[in-house]
Short mmCIF file of C-alpha atoms in Angstrom, two decimals:
data_model
loop_
_atom_site.label_atom_id
_atom_site.label_comp_id
_atom_site.label_asym_id
_atom_site.label_seq_id
_atom_site.Cartn_x
_atom_site.Cartn_y
_atom_site.Cartn_z
CA MET A 9 94.78 117.19 94.65
CA LYS A 10 96.58 117.31 91.30
CA VAL A 11 96.89 113.25 90.18
CA THR A 12 98.85 112.33 87.25
CA ILE A 13 100.27 109.22 85.66
CA SER A 14 103.21 108.59 83.61
CA SER A 15 104.89 105.78 82.11
CA ARG A 16 108.66 104.70 81.34
CA PRO A 17 110.53 101.71 81.01
CA ALA A 18 111.09 99.90 84.23
CA GLY A 19 114.38 100.76 85.82
CA ARG A 20 116.65 97.69 87.68
CA PRO A 21 115.42 96.43 90.84
CA ASP A 22 118.47 97.77 92.45
CA ASP A 23 118.20 101.15 91.63
CA GLY A 24 114.93 101.80 93.91
CA TRP A 25 113.16 105.32 93.47
CA GLY A 26 116.34 107.13 91.78
CA PRO A 27 115.41 106.49 88.26
CA TYR A 28 111.69 107.93 88.80
CA LEU A 29 112.34 111.08 91.10
CA ALA A 30 112.88 114.56 89.37
CA PRO A 31 116.00 116.60 90.10
CA GLY A 32 116.20 117.88 93.59
CA GLU A 33 113.22 115.75 95.10
CA VAL A 34 113.84 114.07 98.31
CA LEU A 35 112.69 110.73 98.98
CA LEU A 36 111.07 110.66 102.72
CA TRP A 37 109.49 106.97 103.08
CA ASP A 38 109.30 104.17 100.78
CA GLY A 39 107.36 100.87 101.25
CA ARG A 40 105.22 98.05 99.70
CA PRO A 41 102.64 95.95 100.69
CA GLU A 42 103.36 93.99 103.83
CA TYR A 43 100.44 91.19 103.37
CA GLY A 44 98.62 89.94 100.25
CA ARG A 45 101.67 89.43 97.87
CA ARG A 46 102.03 85.48 98.46
CA LEU A 47 99.17 83.30 96.98
CA PHE A 48 97.28 82.29 100.15
CA GLU A 49 97.80 85.64 101.61
CA PHE A 50 93.63 86.50 101.08
CA VAL A 51 92.58 90.26 101.84
CA GLY A 52 89.12 91.96 101.78
CA ALA A 53 86.36 91.08 99.89
CA GLU A 54 88.30 87.89 98.14
CA ARG A 55 87.95 86.15 101.69
CA ALA A 56 84.13 86.31 101.42
CA TRP A 57 84.53 84.66 97.68
CA HIS A 58 86.44 81.89 99.09
CA LEU A 59 84.11 81.32 101.16
CA GLY A 60 81.26 81.42 98.77
CA PHE A 61 83.08 78.50 96.59
CA LEU A 62 83.80 76.52 99.60
CA ILE A 63 80.21 76.60 101.14
CA GLY A 64 78.71 76.25 97.33
CA THR A 65 80.90 72.98 97.07
CA VAL A 66 80.06 71.53 100.07
CA ALA A 67 76.10 71.99 99.84
CA LEU A 68 76.41 70.88 95.93
CA TRP A 69 77.82 67.38 97.24
CA LEU A 70 75.62 66.88 100.45
CA THR A 71 72.69 66.58 97.40
CA TRP A 72 74.36 63.78 95.93
CA PRO A 73 73.07 61.38 98.74
CA LEU A 74 69.79 62.38 97.68
CA ILE A 75 69.56 61.57 94.03
CA GLU A 76 67.80 58.59 92.67
CA ASP A 77 69.29 56.03 89.95
CA ASP A 78 65.51 55.89 88.55
CA GLY A 79 65.36 59.61 87.94
CA SER A 80 66.49 61.39 84.61
CA LEU A 81 70.08 61.94 86.28
CA THR A 82 72.03 58.98 88.09
CA LYS A 83 74.24 59.46 90.54
CA GLY A 84 76.97 58.08 88.08
CA ASP A 85 75.82 61.38 85.79
CA ALA A 86 75.90 63.93 88.87
CA ILE A 87 79.37 62.80 89.53
CA TRP A 88 80.68 64.19 86.46
CA VAL A 89 78.43 67.44 86.91
CA TYR A 90 79.42 67.94 90.16
CA GLY A 91 82.78 67.41 89.55
CA ALA A 92 82.88 69.87 86.74
CA LEU A 93 81.36 72.44 88.98
CA THR A 94 83.74 72.08 91.71
CA LEU A 95 86.37 72.39 88.98
CA GLY A 96 84.88 75.74 88.10
CA PHE A 97 84.70 76.51 91.62
CA LEU A 98 88.76 75.60 92.41
CA ILE A 99 89.78 77.47 88.85
CA ALA A 100 87.61 80.78 89.73
CA ALA A 101 89.15 80.68 93.54
CA PHE A 102 92.99 80.14 92.07
CA TYR A 103 92.41 83.16 89.56
CA LEU A 104 90.99 85.73 92.56
CA ALA A 105 94.53 84.71 94.49
CA ALA A 106 96.70 85.20 91.51
CA ALA A 107 95.83 88.04 89.97
CA ARG A 108 95.40 89.72 94.02
CA SER A 109 99.00 88.04 94.52
CA TYR A 110 99.89 89.38 90.87
CA LEU A 111 99.13 92.94 91.34
CA LEU A 112 100.20 93.51 94.80
CA ASP A 113 103.64 92.25 94.01
CA SER A 114 103.84 94.64 91.57
CA LEU A 115 103.13 97.71 93.60
CA HIS A 116 105.98 100.03 95.67
CA TYR A 117 104.99 102.94 97.78
CA ALA A 118 106.94 106.15 98.18
CA VAL A 119 106.28 109.78 99.94
CA THR A 120 108.26 112.50 98.78
CA ASP A 121 108.90 116.22 99.84
CA ARG A 122 106.48 117.00 96.59
CA ARG A 123 104.18 113.98 96.17
CA ALA A 124 103.13 110.57 97.19
CA ILE A 125 103.62 107.81 94.71
CA VAL A 126 102.31 104.36 93.73
CA ARG A 127 104.77 102.49 91.02
CA ARG A 128 102.87 100.39 89.15
CA GLU A 129 105.01 97.38 87.32
CA GLY A 130 104.37 95.23 84.12
CA ARG A 131 104.69 94.61 80.74
CA ASN A 132 102.60 96.51 77.88
CA HIS A 133 101.14 94.97 74.91
CA VAL A 134 104.62 94.30 73.09
CA LEU A 135 105.48 92.89 76.34
CA ALA A 136 107.98 95.28 77.43
CA SER A 137 108.53 96.41 81.40
CA ARG A 138 106.89 99.44 81.86
CA ALA A 139 106.50 100.95 85.15
CA TYR A 140 103.19 103.06 85.60
CA LEU A 141 103.21 105.86 88.12
CA VAL A 142 100.70 107.21 89.64
CA SER A 143 101.92 110.67 91.03
CA CYS A 144 99.39 112.63 94.08
CA GLU A 145 100.71 116.15 94.95
CA HIS A 146 100.70 116.61 98.08
CA SER A 147 97.50 119.08 99.36
CA SER A 148 96.68 120.01 102.49
CA GLU A 149 93.06 119.40 101.82
CA PHE A 150 92.95 116.08 101.03
CA PRO A 151 92.34 113.95 104.16
CA TYR A 152 94.57 110.93 103.52
CA HIS A 153 91.83 108.66 104.90
CA ILE A 154 93.20 105.13 106.78
CA ALA A 155 90.92 102.12 105.58
CA GLU A 156 90.88 99.69 107.80
CA GLY A 157 91.69 96.35 106.99
CA ARG A 158 93.18 92.58 108.01
CA PRO A 159 96.03 92.54 108.60
CA HIS A 160 97.06 95.64 107.89
CA PRO A 161 95.41 99.24 107.48
CA SER A 162 95.63 100.90 103.66
CA LEU A 163 96.42 104.44 103.10
CA THR A 164 93.98 106.95 100.50
CA VAL A 165 96.52 109.19 99.21
CA GLY A 166 94.38 110.10 96.37
CA ALA A 167 91.78 109.37 93.92
CA LEU A 168 91.63 108.45 89.87
CA LEU A 169 88.20 109.09 87.54
CA SER A 170 89.76 105.94 85.27
CA GLU A 171 92.87 103.69 85.65
CA ASP A 172 92.53 102.61 81.77
CA VAL A 173 95.87 104.01 81.56
CA VAL A 174 97.62 101.73 84.13
CA GLN A 175 96.21 98.69 82.66
CA PRO A 176 99.53 95.85 82.08
CA PHE A 177 98.09 92.98 81.12
CA GLY A 178 94.89 94.16 81.58
CA TYR A 179 95.50 94.97 85.51
CA GLY A 180 94.82 98.55 86.93
CA LEU A 181 95.41 99.19 90.65
CA THR A 182 92.30 97.27 91.65
CA HIS A 183 92.33 93.12 92.32
CA PRO A 184 89.91 90.91 93.73
CA GLY A 185 90.70 91.85 97.21
CA TRP A 186 88.42 94.84 96.65
CA GLY A 187 84.65 94.66 96.94
CA PRO A 188 82.55 94.31 93.55
CA LEU A 189 81.46 98.34 93.61
CA ARG A 190 84.59 99.73 95.05
CA ASP A 191 86.34 99.94 91.40
CA ARG A 192 83.22 101.90 89.93
CA GLY A 193 83.21 105.62 89.56
CA VAL A 194 86.01 107.64 91.85
CA ILE A 195 89.20 105.05 92.33
CA PRO A 196 90.98 105.73 95.27
CA VAL A 197 94.86 105.35 94.90
CA LEU A 198 96.27 103.55 98.18
CA PHE A 199 98.98 102.45 100.05
CA GLU A 200 97.71 98.88 100.55
CA GLN A 201 98.88 96.51 103.41
CA ILE A 202 101.50 98.75 104.91
CA ALA A 203 101.50 98.46 108.75
CA ASP A 204 102.80 101.90 109.66
CA ALA A 205 99.89 103.40 108.20
CA GLU A 206 99.47 106.27 110.81
CA ALA A 207 103.02 107.34 110.50
CA VAL A 208 102.74 107.83 107.04
CA ARG A 209 99.77 109.90 107.02
CA ALA A 210 101.40 112.12 109.80
CA LEU A 211 104.19 112.50 107.27
CA LEU A 212 101.89 113.37 104.29
CA LEU A 213 100.01 115.52 106.50
CA ALA A 214 103.23 117.28 107.71
CA THR A 215 104.85 117.64 104.49
CA SER A 216 101.52 118.67 102.63
CA ASP A 217 101.08 121.75 105.06
CA ALA A 218 105.01 122.57 104.57
CA SER A 219 104.06 122.71 100.90
CA ALA A 220 101.20 124.93 101.21
CA ALA A 221 103.00 127.36 103.41
CA GLY A 222 106.08 127.02 100.98
CA GLN A 223 108.44 125.84 103.38
CA PRO A 224 111.31 123.79 102.02
#
């Protein structure tokens, strides 16, 4: 499978996919993540991070009554330390949720008669609005694996060895909902959180077979 990355000025929202397709290219399906674009729609490994922050905060404050005031750290001192740590947990939790929400809200998906496309919108280092296109040409040998998720699965449409050039404001295609090792090495190109993943996979397989057979 050939995967290419390109960048161009972002079009207007009401332009749809028209400005991004080649002449004669036919749009067969388009969509967006159906879950995770709002701040409190936690996905994947992000739930474990937030649960860890919650358990850590509760465990921390449960030790407060055990502190003796005649020690080097009094209960009054501990309130400031515990408060700072709790605030740190809250900031970290907010960052994880905001990073995931920001990234998933910038993603658009499309299947054409030639390729599967992930469009990532964002601003570059000079704050210009850009559209970054990760294009995965159809391949009859690619399995188009479905990764189960809650509440919706994700569909693998390709793979990248590097996402360095898909980095508006430092964000690529990964987010805190991915596991800690999932973005190491080969990075999957996903249609994340789509309810009709099975139907889109069937469309990709049929279109890939038709392309391999040289059919229009």
